[in-house]
């Protein structure tokens, strides 16, 4: 198993929008929000590239804007987020795929809502293009458990690695006594 490290990895967060997050009944909303905040805060704190995208933000009654916490954590990444206007597979949006490529990293940590609609396709598409992909399952969620489990199966069968927030951060940190550990530890225990 190839372990990811901070120097060769980008964080990619897909469609963590105020409305869309509420569709993810397989992950409790507070846990989902907590884990997205941890991933974004960790990436920002250790200087990892962070790519954000949203789908139809102007559909305020349904999808809505990205989580406001993401703007507070990473205002620069938030300002240049890719605002898709309906493209389901984010990787099919040329601006999003190019933003991911432009990170210069071969390893992608990805999370998105909903898993079955917004996460599966870009994860597999990035993998097919030659990137190594780990999906953080507890920063994702679907409308029902069957959809979630089918998503996990599809991604695993394609070669995407599945993980959790704490496991992913620990893999990237490698040593709690490091500078990255100083960033991560308060996020995980807070």
Coordinates of C-alpha atoms in Angstrom, one line a residue:
X1 CA 0.0 0.0 0.0
X2 CA 1.4 3.4 -1.0
X3 CA 1.0 5.8 1.9
X4 CA 0.1 9.4 1.1
X5 CA 2.2 12.1 2.6
X6 CA 1.7 15.9 2.9
X7 CA 4.2 16.8 0.2
X8 CA 2.5 14.7 -2.6
X9 CA -1.1 15.1 -1.7
X10 CA -4.0 17.5 -2.5
X11 CA -7.3 17.8 -0.6
X12 CA -10.4 18.0 -2.8
X13 CA -13.8 18.7 -1.3
X14 CA -16.9 18.3 -3.5
X15 CA -20.3 19.9 -3.0
X16 CA -20.3 20.3 0.8
X17 CA -23.1 22.8 0.5
X18 CA -25.6 23.9 3.2
X19 CA -28.5 22.2 1.4
X20 CA -26.8 19.2 -0.1
X21 CA -25.2 18.2 3.3
X22 CA -28.7 17.7 4.7
X23 CA -29.3 15.0 2.1
X24 CA -26.5 12.8 3.5
X25 CA -28.6 10.9 6.0
X26 CA -26.0 8.0 6.2
X27 CA -23.6 10.4 8.0
X28 CA -25.1 12.5 10.8
X29 CA -24.9 16.1 9.8
X30 CA -22.8 17.3 12.7
X31 CA -20.3 14.5 12.1
X32 CA -20.2 15.3 8.4
X33 CA -19.6 19.0 9.0
X34 CA -17.0 18.2 11.7
X35 CA -15.0 16.0 9.4
X36 CA -15.1 18.4 6.5
X37 CA -13.9 21.1 8.8
X38 CA -11.1 18.9 10.0
X39 CA -10.0 18.0 6.5
X40 CA -10.0 21.6 5.3
X41 CA -8.3 22.9 8.5
X42 CA -5.6 20.3 8.3
X43 CA -4.9 21.0 4.6
X44 CA -4.8 24.7 5.3
X45 CA -2.7 24.3 8.4
X46 CA 0.0 22.2 6.7
X47 CA 0.0 24.0 3.4
X48 CA -1.6 21.2 1.3
X49 CA -3.4 22.4 -1.9
X50 CA -7.1 22.6 -1.3
X51 CA -9.6 22.4 -4.2
X52 CA -13.3 23.3 -3.5
X53 CA -16.2 22.9 -5.9
X54 CA -19.9 23.4 -5.7
X55 CA -22.9 22.6 -7.9
X56 CA -25.6 25.1 -8.6
X57 CA -25.0 27.3 -5.6
X58 CA -27.6 29.7 -6.8
X59 CA -30.3 27.0 -6.1
X60 CA -30.4 28.3 -2.6
X61 CA -33.6 26.4 -1.6
X62 CA -32.0 23.0 -2.5
X63 CA -28.2 22.9 -2.8
X64 CA -27.2 26.3 -1.5
X65 CA -23.7 27.8 -0.9
X66 CA -20.7 25.9 0.3
X67 CA -20.4 25.6 4.0
X68 CA -19.5 29.0 5.4
X69 CA -16.9 27.4 7.6
X70 CA -14.9 26.6 4.4
X71 CA -14.7 30.3 3.6
X72 CA -13.5 31.1 7.1
X73 CA -10.9 28.3 7.1
X74 CA -9.6 28.8 3.6
X75 CA -10.7 32.1 2.1
X76 CA -8.3 31.9 -0.9
X77 CA -9.5 28.4 -1.9
X78 CA -13.1 29.4 -1.3
X79 CA -12.7 32.5 -3.5
X80 CA -11.5 30.4 -6.5
X81 CA -13.8 27.5 -5.9
X82 CA -15.1 25.9 -9.0
X83 CA -18.8 26.8 -9.3
X84 CA -20.3 24.1 -11.6
X85 CA -23.6 24.9 -13.1
X86 CA -25.0 21.4 -13.2
X87 CA -22.3 19.0 -14.3
X88 CA -22.9 15.9 -12.2
X89 CA -19.4 14.3 -12.5
X90 CA -17.2 17.2 -11.3
X91 CA -14.3 15.7 -13.3
X92 CA -16.3 16.4 -16.5
X93 CA -16.1 20.1 -15.7
X94 CA -12.9 21.2 -17.4
X95 CA -12.2 23.9 -14.8
X96 CA -12.5 21.5 -11.9
X97 CA -10.4 18.8 -13.4
X98 CA -7.7 21.4 -14.4
X99 CA -7.7 22.9 -10.9
X100 CA -7.0 19.4 -9.5
X101 CA -4.3 18.8 -12.1
X102 CA -2.7 22.2 -11.4
X103 CA -2.1 21.2 -7.8
X104 CA 0.9 19.3 -9.2
X105 CA 0.1 16.4 -6.8
X106 CA -0.5 12.7 -7.8
X107 CA -2.4 11.8 -4.7
X108 CA -5.9 13.1 -4.0
X109 CA -7.8 12.9 -0.7
X110 CA -11.4 13.4 -1.8
X111 CA -14.7 13.8 0.0
X112 CA -18.1 14.8 -1.3
X113 CA -21.8 14.9 -0.8
X114 CA -23.6 12.9 -1.9
X115 CA -21.4 9.9 -2.1
X116 CA -23.5 8.1 -4.7
X117 CA -24.0 11.1 -7.0
X118 CA -21.2 13.6 -6.4
X119 CA -18.3 11.4 -5.2
X120 CA -18.2 8.1 -7.0
X121 CA -17.7 9.5 -10.5
X122 CA -15.0 12.1 -9.9
X123 CA -13.0 9.7 -7.7
X124 CA -13.1 7.0 -10.4
X125 CA -12.4 9.5 -13.2
X126 CA -9.3 10.9 -11.4
X127 CA -8.1 7.3 -10.7
X128 CA -8.6 6.5 -14.4
X129 CA -6.5 9.5 -15.3
X130 CA -3.6 8.1 -13.2
X131 CA -4.1 9.8 -9.9
X132 CA -4.1 7.9 -6.6
X133 CA -7.3 8.5 -4.8
X134 CA -8.5 8.0 -1.2
X135 CA -12.1 8.9 -0.4
X136 CA -12.8 9.9 3.2
X137 CA -16.1 8.1 3.8
X138 CA -17.1 9.9 7.0
X139 CA -16.9 13.2 5.2
X140 CA -19.3 11.9 2.6
X141 CA -22.9 10.6 2.8
X142 CA -25.8 9.4 0.7
X143 CA -29.6 9.6 1.1
X144 CA -29.8 5.9 2.2
X145 CA -27.5 3.1 3.4
X146 CA -28.0 1.0 0.2
X147 CA -26.8 3.9 -2.0
X148 CA -23.8 4.5 0.4
X149 CA -22.7 0.8 0.4
X150 CA -23.1 0.5 -3.4
X151 CA -20.9 3.6 -3.8
X152 CA -18.2 2.2 -1.6
X153 CA -18.3 -1.1 -3.6
X154 CA -18.1 0.8 -6.9
X155 CA -15.1 2.9 -5.8
X156 CA -13.3 0.0 -4.2
X157 CA -13.7 -2.3 -7.2
X158 CA -12.3 0.5 -9.4
X159 CA -9.2 0.8 -7.1
X160 CA -10.2 3.8 -5.0
X161 CA -9.0 3.4 -1.4
X162 CA -11.6 4.2 1.3
X163 CA -10.7 5.7 4.6
X164 CA -12.0 7.8 7.5
X165 CA -11.1 11.3 8.6
X166 CA -8.9 10.3 11.6
X167 CA -7.2 7.5 9.6
X168 CA -6.4 9.9 6.7
X169 CA -5.0 12.6 8.9
X170 CA -2.9 10.1 10.8
X171 CA -1.5 8.7 7.6
X172 CA -0.6 12.2 6.4
X173 CA 0.9 13.2 9.8
X174 CA 3.0 10.0 10.3
X175 CA 4.4 11.4 13.6
X176 CA 2.3 13.2 16.2
X177 CA 5.5 15.0 17.5
X178 CA 5.9 16.7 14.1
X179 CA 4.8 20.1 13.0
X180 CA 1.9 18.4 11.1
X181 CA 1.0 16.6 14.3
X182 CA 0.8 19.9 16.1
X183 CA -1.8 21.0 13.5
X184 CA -3.7 17.7 13.5
X185 CA -3.9 16.7 17.1
X186 CA -6.1 19.6 18.3
X187 CA -8.4 19.1 15.3
X188 CA -9.0 15.4 16.0
X189 CA -9.5 15.7 19.8
X190 CA -11.3 19.0 19.8

